[in-house]
GROMACS .gro file of C-alpha atoms in nm:
model
  465
    1MET     CA    1   0.000   0.000   0.000
    2GLN     CA    2   0.130   0.342  -0.088
    3LEU     CA    3   0.205   0.564   0.211
    4GLY     CA    4   0.056   0.909   0.216
    5LEU     CA    5   0.079   1.218   0.430
    6HIS     CA    6   0.016   1.193   0.803
    7VAL     CA    7  -0.115   1.484   1.011
    8ILE     CA    8  -0.108   1.491   1.390
    9ALA     CA    9  -0.386   1.729   1.493
   10LYS     CA   10  -0.379   1.930   1.817
   11PRO     CA   11  -0.742   2.047   1.847
   12ILE     CA   12  -0.685   2.213   2.183
   13GLY     CA   13  -0.319   2.297   2.138
   14PRO     CA   14  -0.103   2.237   2.448
   15VAL     CA   15  -0.389   2.275   2.697
   16CYS     CA   16  -0.403   1.978   2.936
   17ASN     CA   17  -0.570   1.876   3.261
   18LEU     CA   18  -0.243   1.719   3.384
   19ARG     CA   19   0.104   1.857   3.448
   20CYS     CA   20   0.333   1.570   3.353
   21ALA     CA   21   0.686   1.671   3.447
   22TYR     CA   22   0.842   1.564   3.118
   23CYS     CA   23   0.578   1.708   2.881
   24PHE     CA   24   0.748   1.903   2.603
   25TYR     CA   25   0.426   2.052   2.467
   26LEU     CA   26   0.299   2.261   2.757
   27GLU     CA   27   0.553   2.533   2.674
   28LYS     CA   28   0.399   2.576   2.328
   29GLU     CA   29   0.148   2.816   2.483
   30SER     CA   30   0.422   3.077   2.438
   31LEU     CA   31   0.376   3.057   2.059
   32TYR     CA   32   0.043   3.234   2.081
   33PRO     CA   33  -0.072   3.558   2.250
   34ALA     CA   34  -0.229   3.579   2.593
   35GLY     CA   35  -0.602   3.515   2.588
   36GLU     CA   36  -0.586   3.252   2.313
   37GLN     CA   37  -0.904   3.042   2.305
   38TRP     CA   38  -0.721   2.715   2.237
   39ARG     CA   39  -1.012   2.540   2.067
   40MET     CA   40  -1.031   2.428   1.706
   41SER     CA   41  -1.327   2.596   1.539
   42ASP     CA   42  -1.580   2.419   1.318
   43GLU     CA   43  -1.438   2.613   1.023
   44THR     CA   44  -1.084   2.487   1.088
   45LEU     CA   45  -1.204   2.131   1.147
   46ASP     CA   46  -1.394   2.137   0.818
   47ALA     CA   47  -1.092   2.270   0.629
   48PHE     CA   48  -0.865   2.013   0.793
   49VAL     CA   49  -1.081   1.710   0.712
   50ARG     CA   50  -1.141   1.815   0.351
   51GLN     CA   51  -0.780   1.915   0.278
   52TYR     CA   52  -0.628   1.615   0.455
   53ILE     CA   53  -0.831   1.375   0.244
   54GLU     CA   54  -0.753   1.572  -0.074
   55ALA     CA   55  -0.381   1.566   0.009
   56GLN     CA   56  -0.357   1.187  -0.009
   57PRO     CA   57  -0.215   1.039  -0.333
   58GLU     CA   58  -0.453   0.844  -0.551
   59GLY     CA   59  -0.295   0.511  -0.454
   60VAL     CA   60  -0.369   0.558  -0.087
   61ASP     CA   61  -0.674   0.361   0.025
   62ARG     CA   62  -0.650   0.432   0.399
   63ILE     CA   63  -0.609   0.751   0.596
   64ASP     CA   64  -0.543   0.791   0.968
   65PHE     CA   65  -0.673   1.090   1.161
   66ALA     CA   66  -0.466   1.124   1.480
   67PHE     CA   67  -0.559   1.362   1.762
   68GLN     CA   68  -0.318   1.455   2.038
   69GLY     CA   69  -0.257   1.748   2.267
   70GLY     CA   70  -0.242   1.871   2.527
   71GLU     CA   71  -0.543   1.658   2.611
   72PRO     CA   72  -0.783   1.623   2.314
   73THR     CA   73  -1.075   1.489   2.520
   74LEU     CA   74  -1.107   1.840   2.666
   75MET     CA   75  -1.273   1.929   2.334
   76GLY     CA   76  -1.572   1.715   2.430
   77ILE     CA   77  -1.754   1.439   2.244
   78ASP     CA   78  -1.952   1.675   2.020
   79PHE     CA   79  -1.631   1.790   1.850
   80PHE     CA   80  -1.551   1.433   1.751
   81ARG     CA   81  -1.908   1.366   1.641
   82ARG     CA   82  -1.869   1.658   1.402
   83LEU     CA   83  -1.537   1.508   1.288
   84VAL     CA   84  -1.703   1.178   1.193
   85GLU     CA   85  -1.980   1.361   1.003
   86LEU     CA   86  -1.724   1.557   0.801
   87GLN     CA   87  -1.527   1.244   0.722
   88VAL     CA   88  -1.840   1.084   0.576
   89LYS     CA   89  -1.907   1.402   0.381
   90TYR     CA   90  -1.561   1.430   0.221
   91ALA     CA   91  -1.440   1.069   0.195
   92ARG     CA   92  -1.382   0.953  -0.160
   93SER     CA   93  -1.499   0.614  -0.281
   94GLY     CA   94  -1.292   0.323  -0.151
   95LEU     CA   95  -1.111   0.528   0.115
   96ARG     CA   96  -1.100   0.371   0.461
   97ILE     CA   97  -1.074   0.613   0.751
   98GLN     CA   98  -0.923   0.530   1.090
   99ASN     CA   99  -0.936   0.764   1.388
  100SER     CA  100  -0.695   0.756   1.679
  101LEU     CA  101  -0.690   0.951   2.001
  102GLN     CA  102  -0.392   0.987   2.234
  103THR     CA  103  -0.514   1.057   2.585
  104ASN     CA  104  -0.418   1.050   2.950
  105GLY     CA  105  -0.751   0.874   3.010
  106VAL     CA  106  -0.867   1.082   3.304
  107LEU     CA  107  -1.190   1.196   3.132
  108LEU     CA  108  -1.281   0.863   2.970
  109ASP     CA  109  -1.617   0.773   3.123
  110ASP     CA  110  -1.872   0.523   2.989
  111ARG     CA  111  -2.021   0.783   2.755
  112TRP     CA  112  -1.682   0.845   2.596
  113CYS     CA  113  -1.608   0.474   2.564
  114GLU     CA  114  -1.943   0.403   2.401
  115PHE     CA  115  -1.872   0.671   2.142
  116LEU     CA  116  -1.516   0.549   2.078
  117ARG     CA  117  -1.631   0.190   2.032
  118ARG     CA  118  -1.921   0.286   1.806
  119HIS     CA  119  -1.689   0.473   1.571
  120ASN     CA  120  -1.393   0.235   1.600
  121PHE     CA  121  -1.146   0.482   1.746
  122LEU     CA  122  -0.803   0.350   1.838
  123VAL     CA  123  -0.703   0.491   2.178
  124GLY     CA  124  -0.342   0.551   2.278
  125LEU     CA  125  -0.346   0.547   2.657
  126SER     CA  126  -0.050   0.707   2.834
  127LEU     CA  127   0.070   0.480   3.115
  128ASP     CA  128   0.426   0.455   3.247
  129GLY     CA  129   0.399   0.133   3.444
  130PRO     CA  130   0.270   0.036   3.790
  131ALA     CA  131   0.182   0.307   4.041
  132GLU     CA  132   0.527   0.365   4.187
  133LEU     CA  133   0.666   0.426   3.838
  134HIS     CA  134   0.370   0.600   3.672
  135ASP     CA  135   0.307   0.850   3.951
  136LYS     CA  136   0.662   0.980   3.957
  137TYR     CA  137   0.604   1.220   3.665
  138ARG     CA  138   0.244   1.178   3.548
  139VAL     CA  139   0.066   1.405   3.796
  140ASP     CA  140  -0.233   1.638   3.793
  141ARG     CA  141  -0.228   2.014   3.848
  142GLN     CA  142  -0.213   1.962   4.223
  143GLY     CA  143   0.088   1.733   4.191
  144ARG     CA  144  -0.108   1.417   4.271
  145GLY     CA  145  -0.038   1.088   4.096
  146THR     CA  146  -0.284   0.981   3.826
  147PHE     CA  147  -0.237   0.604   3.829
  148GLU     CA  148  -0.580   0.517   3.970
  149PRO     CA  149  -0.793   0.717   3.721
  150VAL     CA  150  -0.579   0.595   3.431
  151MET     CA  151  -0.620   0.232   3.535
  152ALA     CA  152  -0.994   0.289   3.573
  153ALA     CA  153  -0.995   0.420   3.214
  154LEU     CA  154  -0.802   0.115   3.095
  155GLU     CA  155  -1.053  -0.122   3.252
  156ARG     CA  156  -1.339   0.083   3.107
  157LEU     CA  157  -1.187   0.065   2.757
  158LYS     CA  158  -1.157  -0.312   2.790
  159ARG     CA  159  -1.512  -0.347   2.917
  160HIS     CA  160  -1.652  -0.152   2.622
  161GLY     CA  161  -1.433  -0.334   2.370
  162VAL     CA  162  -1.240  -0.023   2.261
  163GLU     CA  163  -0.913  -0.103   2.085
  164PHE     CA  164  -0.622   0.057   2.269
  165ASN     CA  165  -0.246   0.082   2.276
  166VAL     CA  166  -0.035   0.163   2.579
  167LEU     CA  167   0.207   0.453   2.530
  168CYS     CA  168   0.484   0.434   2.787
  169CYS     CA  169   0.738   0.713   2.828
  170VAL     CA  170   1.075   0.569   2.929
  171THR     CA  171   1.249   0.792   3.180
  172ARG     CA  172   1.544   0.761   3.411
  173HIS     CA  173   1.299   0.654   3.681
  174ASN     CA  174   1.127   0.358   3.512
  175GLY     CA  175   1.410   0.287   3.265
  176GLY     CA  176   1.580   0.053   3.511
  177ARG     CA  177   1.274  -0.172   3.548
  178PRO     CA  178   1.207  -0.320   3.203
  179GLN     CA  179   1.064  -0.653   3.314
  180ARG     CA  180   0.851  -0.489   3.583
  181VAL     CA  181   0.706  -0.244   3.333
  182TYR     CA  182   0.649  -0.493   3.052
  183ARG     CA  183   0.496  -0.764   3.269
  184PHE     CA  184   0.262  -0.509   3.422
  185PHE     CA  185   0.135  -0.406   3.079
  186ARG     CA  186   0.099  -0.765   2.965
  187ASP     CA  187  -0.089  -0.865   3.281
  188CYS     CA  188  -0.322  -0.565   3.232
  189GLY     CA  189  -0.423  -0.706   2.895
  190ALA     CA  190  -0.233  -0.462   2.674
  191GLN     CA  191  -0.159  -0.624   2.339
  192PHE     CA  192   0.008  -0.323   2.175
  193VAL     CA  193   0.280  -0.124   2.349
  194GLN     CA  194   0.486   0.177   2.242
  195PHE     CA  195   0.795   0.281   2.434
  196ILE     CA  196   0.884   0.648   2.393
  197PRO     CA  197   1.227   0.754   2.523
  198ILE     CA  198   1.225   1.086   2.706
  199VAL     CA  199   1.524   1.295   2.594
  200GLN     CA  200   1.509   1.656   2.707
  201ARG     CA  201   1.812   1.869   2.648
  202ALA     CA  202   1.944   2.076   2.935
  203THR     CA  203   1.844   2.427   2.833
  204THR     CA  204   1.982   2.773   2.865
  205ALA     CA  205   1.758   3.069   2.944
  206GLY     CA  206   1.490   3.120   2.683
  207GLU     CA  207   1.600   2.826   2.470
  208THR     CA  208   1.407   2.500   2.450
  209GLY     CA  209   1.545   2.160   2.369
  210ASP     CA  210   1.345   2.149   2.045
  211GLN     CA  211   1.487   2.483   1.932
  212ARG     CA  212   1.843   2.378   2.001
  213SER     CA  213   1.800   2.053   1.810
  214ARG     CA  214   1.660   2.238   1.508
  215GLN     CA  215   1.934   2.502   1.509
  216GLU     CA  216   2.206   2.237   1.514
  217GLY     CA  217   2.053   2.040   1.231
  218SER     CA  218   1.868   1.861   1.322
  219GLY     CA  219   1.779  -1.793   1.052
  220PHE     CA  220   1.982  -1.952   1.340
  221GLY     CA  221   2.350  -2.018   1.373
  222ASP     CA  222   2.531  -2.347   1.315
  223GLU     CA  223   2.396  -2.656   1.487
  224GLY     CA  224   2.467  -2.635   1.857
  225SER     CA  225   2.569  -2.270   1.849
  226GLY     CA  226   2.237  -2.135   1.972
  227PHE     CA  227   2.191  -1.763   1.927
  228GLY     CA  228   2.548  -1.683   2.026
  229VAL     CA  229   2.446  -1.396   2.256
  230GLN     CA  230   2.673  -1.390   2.559
  231GLY     CA  231   2.724  -1.124   2.824
  232SER     CA  232   2.579  -0.776   2.811
  233ALA     CA  233   2.514  -0.627   2.472
  234LEU     CA  234   2.676  -0.310   2.604
  235ASP     CA  235   3.006  -0.474   2.693
  236ASP     CA  236   3.150  -0.462   2.342
  237GLN     CA  237   3.064  -0.103   2.250
  238PRO     CA  238   3.357   0.083   2.091
  239SER     CA  239   3.554   0.268   2.353
  240THR     CA  240   3.541   0.582   2.138
  241LEU     CA  241   3.167   0.606   2.203
  242ASN     CA  242   3.205   0.691   2.571
  243PRO     CA  243   2.883   0.793   2.742
  244GLN     CA  244   2.809   1.162   2.733
  245PRO     CA  245   2.766   1.350   3.064
  246SER     CA  246   2.414   1.329   3.202
  247SER     CA  247   2.428   1.707   3.241
  248LEU     CA  248   2.348   1.733   2.869
  249VAL     CA  249   1.990   1.632   2.942
  250SER     CA  250   1.731   1.682   3.213
  251PRO     CA  251   1.739   1.456   3.521
  252ARG     CA  252   1.420   1.293   3.393
  253SER     CA  253   1.574   1.188   3.062
  254VAL     CA  254   1.660   0.825   3.003
  255LEU     CA  255   2.032   0.771   2.943
  256PRO     CA  256   2.161   0.594   2.631
  257GLU     CA  257   2.291   0.276   2.794
  258GLN     CA  258   1.987   0.264   3.020
  259PHE     CA  259   1.750   0.280   2.724
  260GLY     CA  260   1.941   0.003   2.549
  261ARG     CA  261   1.920  -0.219   2.856
  262PHE     CA  262   1.551  -0.137   2.889
  263LEU     CA  263   1.472  -0.252   2.535
  264VAL     CA  264   1.691  -0.560   2.576
  265GLY     CA  265   1.522  -0.648   2.906
  266VAL     CA  266   1.175  -0.619   2.756
  267PHE     CA  267   1.281  -0.809   2.444
  268ASP     CA  268   1.424  -1.103   2.639
  269GLU     CA  269   1.093  -1.145   2.818
  270TRP     CA  270   0.886  -1.094   2.504
  271VAL     CA  271   1.079  -1.321   2.265
  272ARG     CA  272   1.048  -1.623   2.494
  273ARG     CA  273   0.673  -1.616   2.551
  274ASP     CA  274   0.483  -1.336   2.377
  275VAL     CA  275   0.575  -1.327   2.008
  276GLY     CA  276   0.252  -1.299   1.812
  277ARG     CA  277   0.050  -1.221   2.126
  278VAL     CA  278   0.191  -0.888   2.237
  279PHE     CA  279   0.314  -0.635   1.982
  280VAL     CA  280   0.588  -0.391   2.079
  281ARG     CA  281   0.641  -0.113   1.827
  282ASP     CA  282   1.022  -0.114   1.836
  283PHE     CA  283   1.032  -0.489   1.785
  284ASP     CA  284   0.786  -0.476   1.495
  285GLN     CA  285   0.996  -0.205   1.329
  286ALA     CA  286   1.316  -0.402   1.381
  287LEU     CA  287   1.164  -0.716   1.228
  288ALA     CA  288   1.047  -0.514   0.929
  289ALA     CA  289   1.405  -0.395   0.880
  290TRP     CA  290   1.547  -0.747   0.905
  291VAL     CA  291   1.306  -0.881   0.644
  292GLY     CA  292   1.396  -0.592   0.415
  293ALA     CA  293   1.056  -0.419   0.428
  294GLY     CA  294   1.189  -0.095   0.575
  295ALA     CA  295   1.050   0.106   0.863
  296SER     CA  296   0.702   0.258   0.860
  297LEU     CA  297   0.774   0.463   1.174
  298CYS     CA  298   0.945   0.795   1.108
  299VAL     CA  299   1.196   0.742   1.392
  300TYR     CA  300   1.360   0.455   1.203
  301ALA     CA  301   1.279   0.558   0.846
  302GLU     CA  302   1.552   0.677   0.610
  303GLN     CA  303   1.374   1.010   0.559
  304CYS     CA  304   1.108   1.201   0.750
  305GLY     CA  305   0.887   1.501   0.680
  306ARG     CA  306   0.564   1.319   0.595
  307ALA     CA  307   0.421   1.349   0.948
  308VAL     CA  308   0.328   1.711   1.009
  309ALA     CA  309   0.159   1.875   1.308
  310LEU     CA  310  -0.157   2.085   1.291
  311GLU     CA  311  -0.234   2.339   1.562
  312HIS     CA  312  -0.583   2.434   1.677
  313ASN     CA  313  -0.599   2.748   1.457
  314GLY     CA  314  -0.483   2.582   1.135
  315ASP     CA  315  -0.109   2.651   1.168
  316LEU     CA  316   0.090   2.364   1.018
  317TYR     CA  317   0.438   2.271   1.146
  318ARG     CA  318   0.711   2.044   1.012
  319CYS     CA  319   0.671   1.781   1.285
  320ASP     CA  320   0.532   1.729   1.632
  321HIS     CA  321   0.885   1.774   1.768
  322PHE     CA  322   0.957   2.082   1.556
  323VAL     CA  323   0.681   2.321   1.655
  324THR     CA  324   0.878   2.645   1.665
  325PRO     CA  325   0.837   2.975   1.479
  326GLN     CA  326   1.106   2.884   1.224
  327ASP     CA  327   0.938   2.547   1.159
  328LYS     CA  328   0.594   2.682   1.078
  329LEU     CA  329   0.495   2.589   0.722
  330GLY     CA  330   0.192   2.815   0.702
  331ASN     CA  331  -0.178   2.811   0.781
  332ILE     CA  332  -0.430   2.586   0.607
  333HIS     CA  333  -0.680   2.873   0.576
  334GLN     CA  334  -0.435   3.047   0.344
  335THR     CA  335  -0.256   2.751   0.180
  336PRO     CA  336  -0.383   2.393   0.139
  337ILE     CA  337  -0.223   2.115   0.341
  338ALA     CA  338  -0.099   1.939   0.027
  339GLU     CA  339   0.085   2.248  -0.093
  340LEU     CA  340   0.244   2.312   0.245
  341ALA     CA  341   0.352   1.950   0.293
  342ASP     CA  342   0.502   1.936  -0.056
  343SER     CA  343   0.679   2.270  -0.032
  344ARG     CA  344   1.048   2.281  -0.117
  345GLY     CA  345   1.147   2.355   0.241
  346GLN     CA  346   0.947   2.068   0.388
  347LEU     CA  347   1.076   1.818   0.133
  348GLN     CA  348   1.432   1.925   0.212
  349PHE     CA  349   1.357   1.892   0.583
  350GLY     CA  350   1.263   1.530   0.517
  351ARG     CA  351   1.577   1.463   0.311
  352ASP     CA  352   1.801   1.621   0.574
  353LYS     CA  353   1.758   1.315   0.791
  354SER     CA  354   1.961   1.103   0.550
  355GLU     CA  355   2.170   1.372   0.384
  356ARG     CA  356   2.304   1.502   0.716
  357LEU     CA  357   2.374   1.157   0.854
  358ALA     CA  358   2.718   1.147   1.015
  359ASP     CA  359   2.989   0.939   0.849
  360CYS     CA  360   3.011   0.693   1.137
  361CYS     CA  361   2.634   0.634   1.106
  362ARG     CA  362   2.669   0.567   0.734
  363ARG     CA  363   2.928   0.299   0.812
  364CYS     CA  364   2.730   0.148   1.100
  365GLU     CA  365   2.624  -0.215   1.060
  366PHE     CA  366   2.277  -0.126   1.190
  367ARG     CA  367   2.209   0.173   0.970
  368PHE     CA  368   1.945  -0.031   0.785
  369ALA     CA  369   1.744  -0.061   1.108
  370CYS     CA  370   1.812   0.278   1.269
  371ASN     CA  371   1.898   0.541   1.004
  372GLY     CA  372   2.027   0.769   1.277
  373ALA     CA  373   1.690   0.768   1.458
  374CYS     CA  374   1.503   1.092   1.528
  375PRO     CA  375   1.682   1.413   1.422
  376LYS     CA  376   1.563   1.592   1.737
  377ASP     CA  377   1.805   1.377   1.939
  378ARG     CA  378   2.110   1.421   1.714
  379PHE     CA  379   2.304   1.661   1.933
  380LEU     CA  380   2.621   1.469   2.022
  381PRO     CA  381   2.954   1.482   1.839
  382THR     CA  382   3.070   1.163   1.674
  383PRO     CA  383   3.399   0.996   1.780
  384ASP     CA  384   3.577   1.179   1.496
  385GLY     CA  385   3.428   1.516   1.591
  386GLN     CA  386   3.142   1.545   1.343
  387PRO     CA  387   2.811   1.687   1.469
  388GLY     CA  388   2.488   1.492   1.455
  389LEU     CA  389   2.529   1.171   1.656
  390ASN     CA  390   2.204   1.060   1.817
  391PHE     CA  391   2.208   1.089   2.196
  392LEU     CA  392   2.062   0.737   2.222
  393CYS     CA  393   2.310   0.581   1.978
  394ARG     CA  394   2.479   0.353   2.230
  395GLY     CA  395   2.145   0.225   2.349
  396TYR     CA  396   2.009   0.161   2.001
  397LYS     CA  397   2.328  -0.013   1.893
  398ALA     CA  398   2.326  -0.237   2.199
  399PHE     CA  399   1.964  -0.329   2.136
  400PHE     CA  400   2.011  -0.406   1.767
  401ARG     CA  401   2.323  -0.611   1.833
  402HIS     CA  402   2.142  -0.811   2.098
  403VAL     CA  403   1.834  -0.886   1.887
  404ASP     CA  404   2.020  -0.955   1.561
  405PRO     CA  405   2.026  -1.337   1.588
  406TYR     CA  406   1.665  -1.349   1.701
  407MET     CA  407   1.554  -1.117   1.422
  408GLN     CA  408   1.740  -1.329   1.168
  409ALA     CA  409   1.557  -1.631   1.302
  410MET     CA  410   1.215  -1.468   1.288
  411ALA     CA  411   1.285  -1.331   0.941
  412ALA     CA  412   1.373  -1.684   0.828
  413GLU     CA  413   1.044  -1.812   0.967
  414LEU     CA  414   0.850  -1.547   0.777
  415ARG     CA  415   1.036  -1.612   0.452
  416ALA     CA  416   0.950  -1.979   0.486
  417GLY     CA  417   0.583  -1.890   0.515
  418ARG     CA  418   0.564  -1.965   0.886
  419PRO     CA  419   0.465  -1.727   1.168
  420ALA     CA  420   0.746  -1.554   1.353
  421ASP     CA  421   0.642  -1.713   1.682
  422GLY     CA  422   0.830  -2.024   1.573
  423VAL     CA  423   1.130  -1.859   1.733
  424MET     CA  424   0.982  -1.938   2.075
  425ARG     CA  425   0.977  -2.312   2.003
  426ARG     CA  426   1.341  -2.301   1.902
  427LEU     CA  427   1.431  -2.113   2.219
  428ARG     CA  428   1.243  -2.363   2.434
  429ALA     CA  429   1.422  -2.649   2.261
  430GLU     CA  430   1.762  -2.489   2.318
  431LYS     CA  431   1.677  -2.425   2.681
  432GLU     CA  432   1.578  -2.788   2.728
  433ARG     CA  433   1.904  -2.905   2.570
  434ALA     CA  434   2.094  -2.681   2.810
  435ARG     CA  435   1.911  -2.826   3.107
  436GLN     CA  436   1.970  -3.183   2.995
  437SER     CA  437   2.338  -3.112   2.936
  438ALA     CA  438   2.378  -2.972   3.286
  439ALA     CA  439   2.176  -3.255   3.441
  440THR     CA  440   2.398  -3.522   3.280
  441GLY     CA  441   2.719  -3.375   3.412
  442GLY     CA  442   2.791  -3.105   3.158
  443SER     CA  443   3.073  -2.861   3.221
  444VAL     CA  444   2.854  -2.552   3.260
  445ARG     CA  445   2.933  -2.369   3.585
  446ARG     CA  446   2.705  -2.141   3.785
  447ASN     CA  447   2.860  -1.818   3.661
  448ASP     CA  448   2.915  -1.926   3.300
  449PRO     CA  449   2.700  -1.780   3.021
  450CYS     CA  450   2.394  -1.998   2.987
  451PRO     CA  451   2.432  -2.234   2.689
  452CYS     CA  452   2.076  -2.156   2.579
  453GLY     CA  453   2.207  -1.826   2.443
  454SER     CA  454   1.997  -1.594   2.659
  455GLY     CA  455   2.298  -1.378   2.748
  456ARG     CA  456   2.238  -1.435   3.120
  457LYS     CA  457   2.450  -1.632   3.362
  458TYR     CA  458   2.360  -1.999   3.391
  459LYS     CA  459   2.256  -1.959   3.758
  460HIS     CA  460   2.006  -1.688   3.660
  461CYS     CA  461   1.865  -1.880   3.363
  462CYS     CA  462   1.835  -2.253   3.290
  463MET     CA  463   1.990  -2.361   3.621
  464ARG     CA  464   1.668  -2.244   3.784
  465GLY     CA  465   1.485  -2.520   3.599
   0.00000   0.00000   0.00000
């Protein structure tokens, strides 16, 4: 299917009923004058729906309307009823329309859930783990944790049969608890999970992290060999890629090595029991890269620029992470979305992701899976002094190195016409062989790498069996 343009709409701008400590969008109120109404008008909504549909190439047979904030449910249900009516009015023949809503969940009562289910909305529910992890940063205006109302919303979504994803922000606080976080989501019944690393640059007076980023440019091995993953995936990182000082980012920001270990920890749990049952966005994107399909998510794609952000008054910006005065493309009441998105400046913005890729990234063995990741986080110097290394590079590289043999195995299953979950049977078989070897007097010692290839010590893995 041909990919078209994607617009992230902010119908109430940065206005929110919470005050999450790491939110990068609350400060966007400064873009507009005091007294701003912060509500998308019927006129702007009409123009948006019509122009967004018209902007899609002829080959596109599906379009996704995504609403974020701030908190979009503050607009009320009637706003979204009007949205659905306009979509019916302007949809061309054969076009399928999907709506998604990213929300903190606090306002999701039964009335909301009935509406969302009736119109097949996909809900992205923000949840950072169990209470002691979630409530650290996701607080209301009085500074109180929001875990209980969010969990009530999750149960309500399940009860009404509303499709939902969990959106988990990975911070320095929950980044050290990958298994705790993942198992909590799985036990709550979440089948789709997105992990979003929080990287906030330490700022100087009057300068935001987004502004600074923009100014600076933004199958298996041989028989008996198992997966060949031994020790920590971080142990063999090149010494030239020493970790950058944590003072470069806010105390809430996840650190590169920590993020890598987080993804690895979640993956090791997932790959042994949940392949095909729980879908983790980063793992899906990695598998797509290993089978040669390429990334559909802009973070890992070779180029970006096809996911723009629409403000409540019709202002269109280059990207959700580049909403600054110099990144404003125009206003849809003066210039159609298609013309703004296909402008010379926006197309060059998209190409900059690959054209400004540092030399060491071009030579990297995992470029095909990473492509330098999101430009907003490319603010480190490379080992040879070039600008533009992604802050999370060490973490991404550790993750991709760790999952490489597993991804090769799953890709082989898919190419053979079998489901990827076949990898779990192979892992169970290898684990059983390791146990039998140890039970019959094998030479594996307590502190040796487990022969099943998990990367853990034998005493922490198959010895437990």
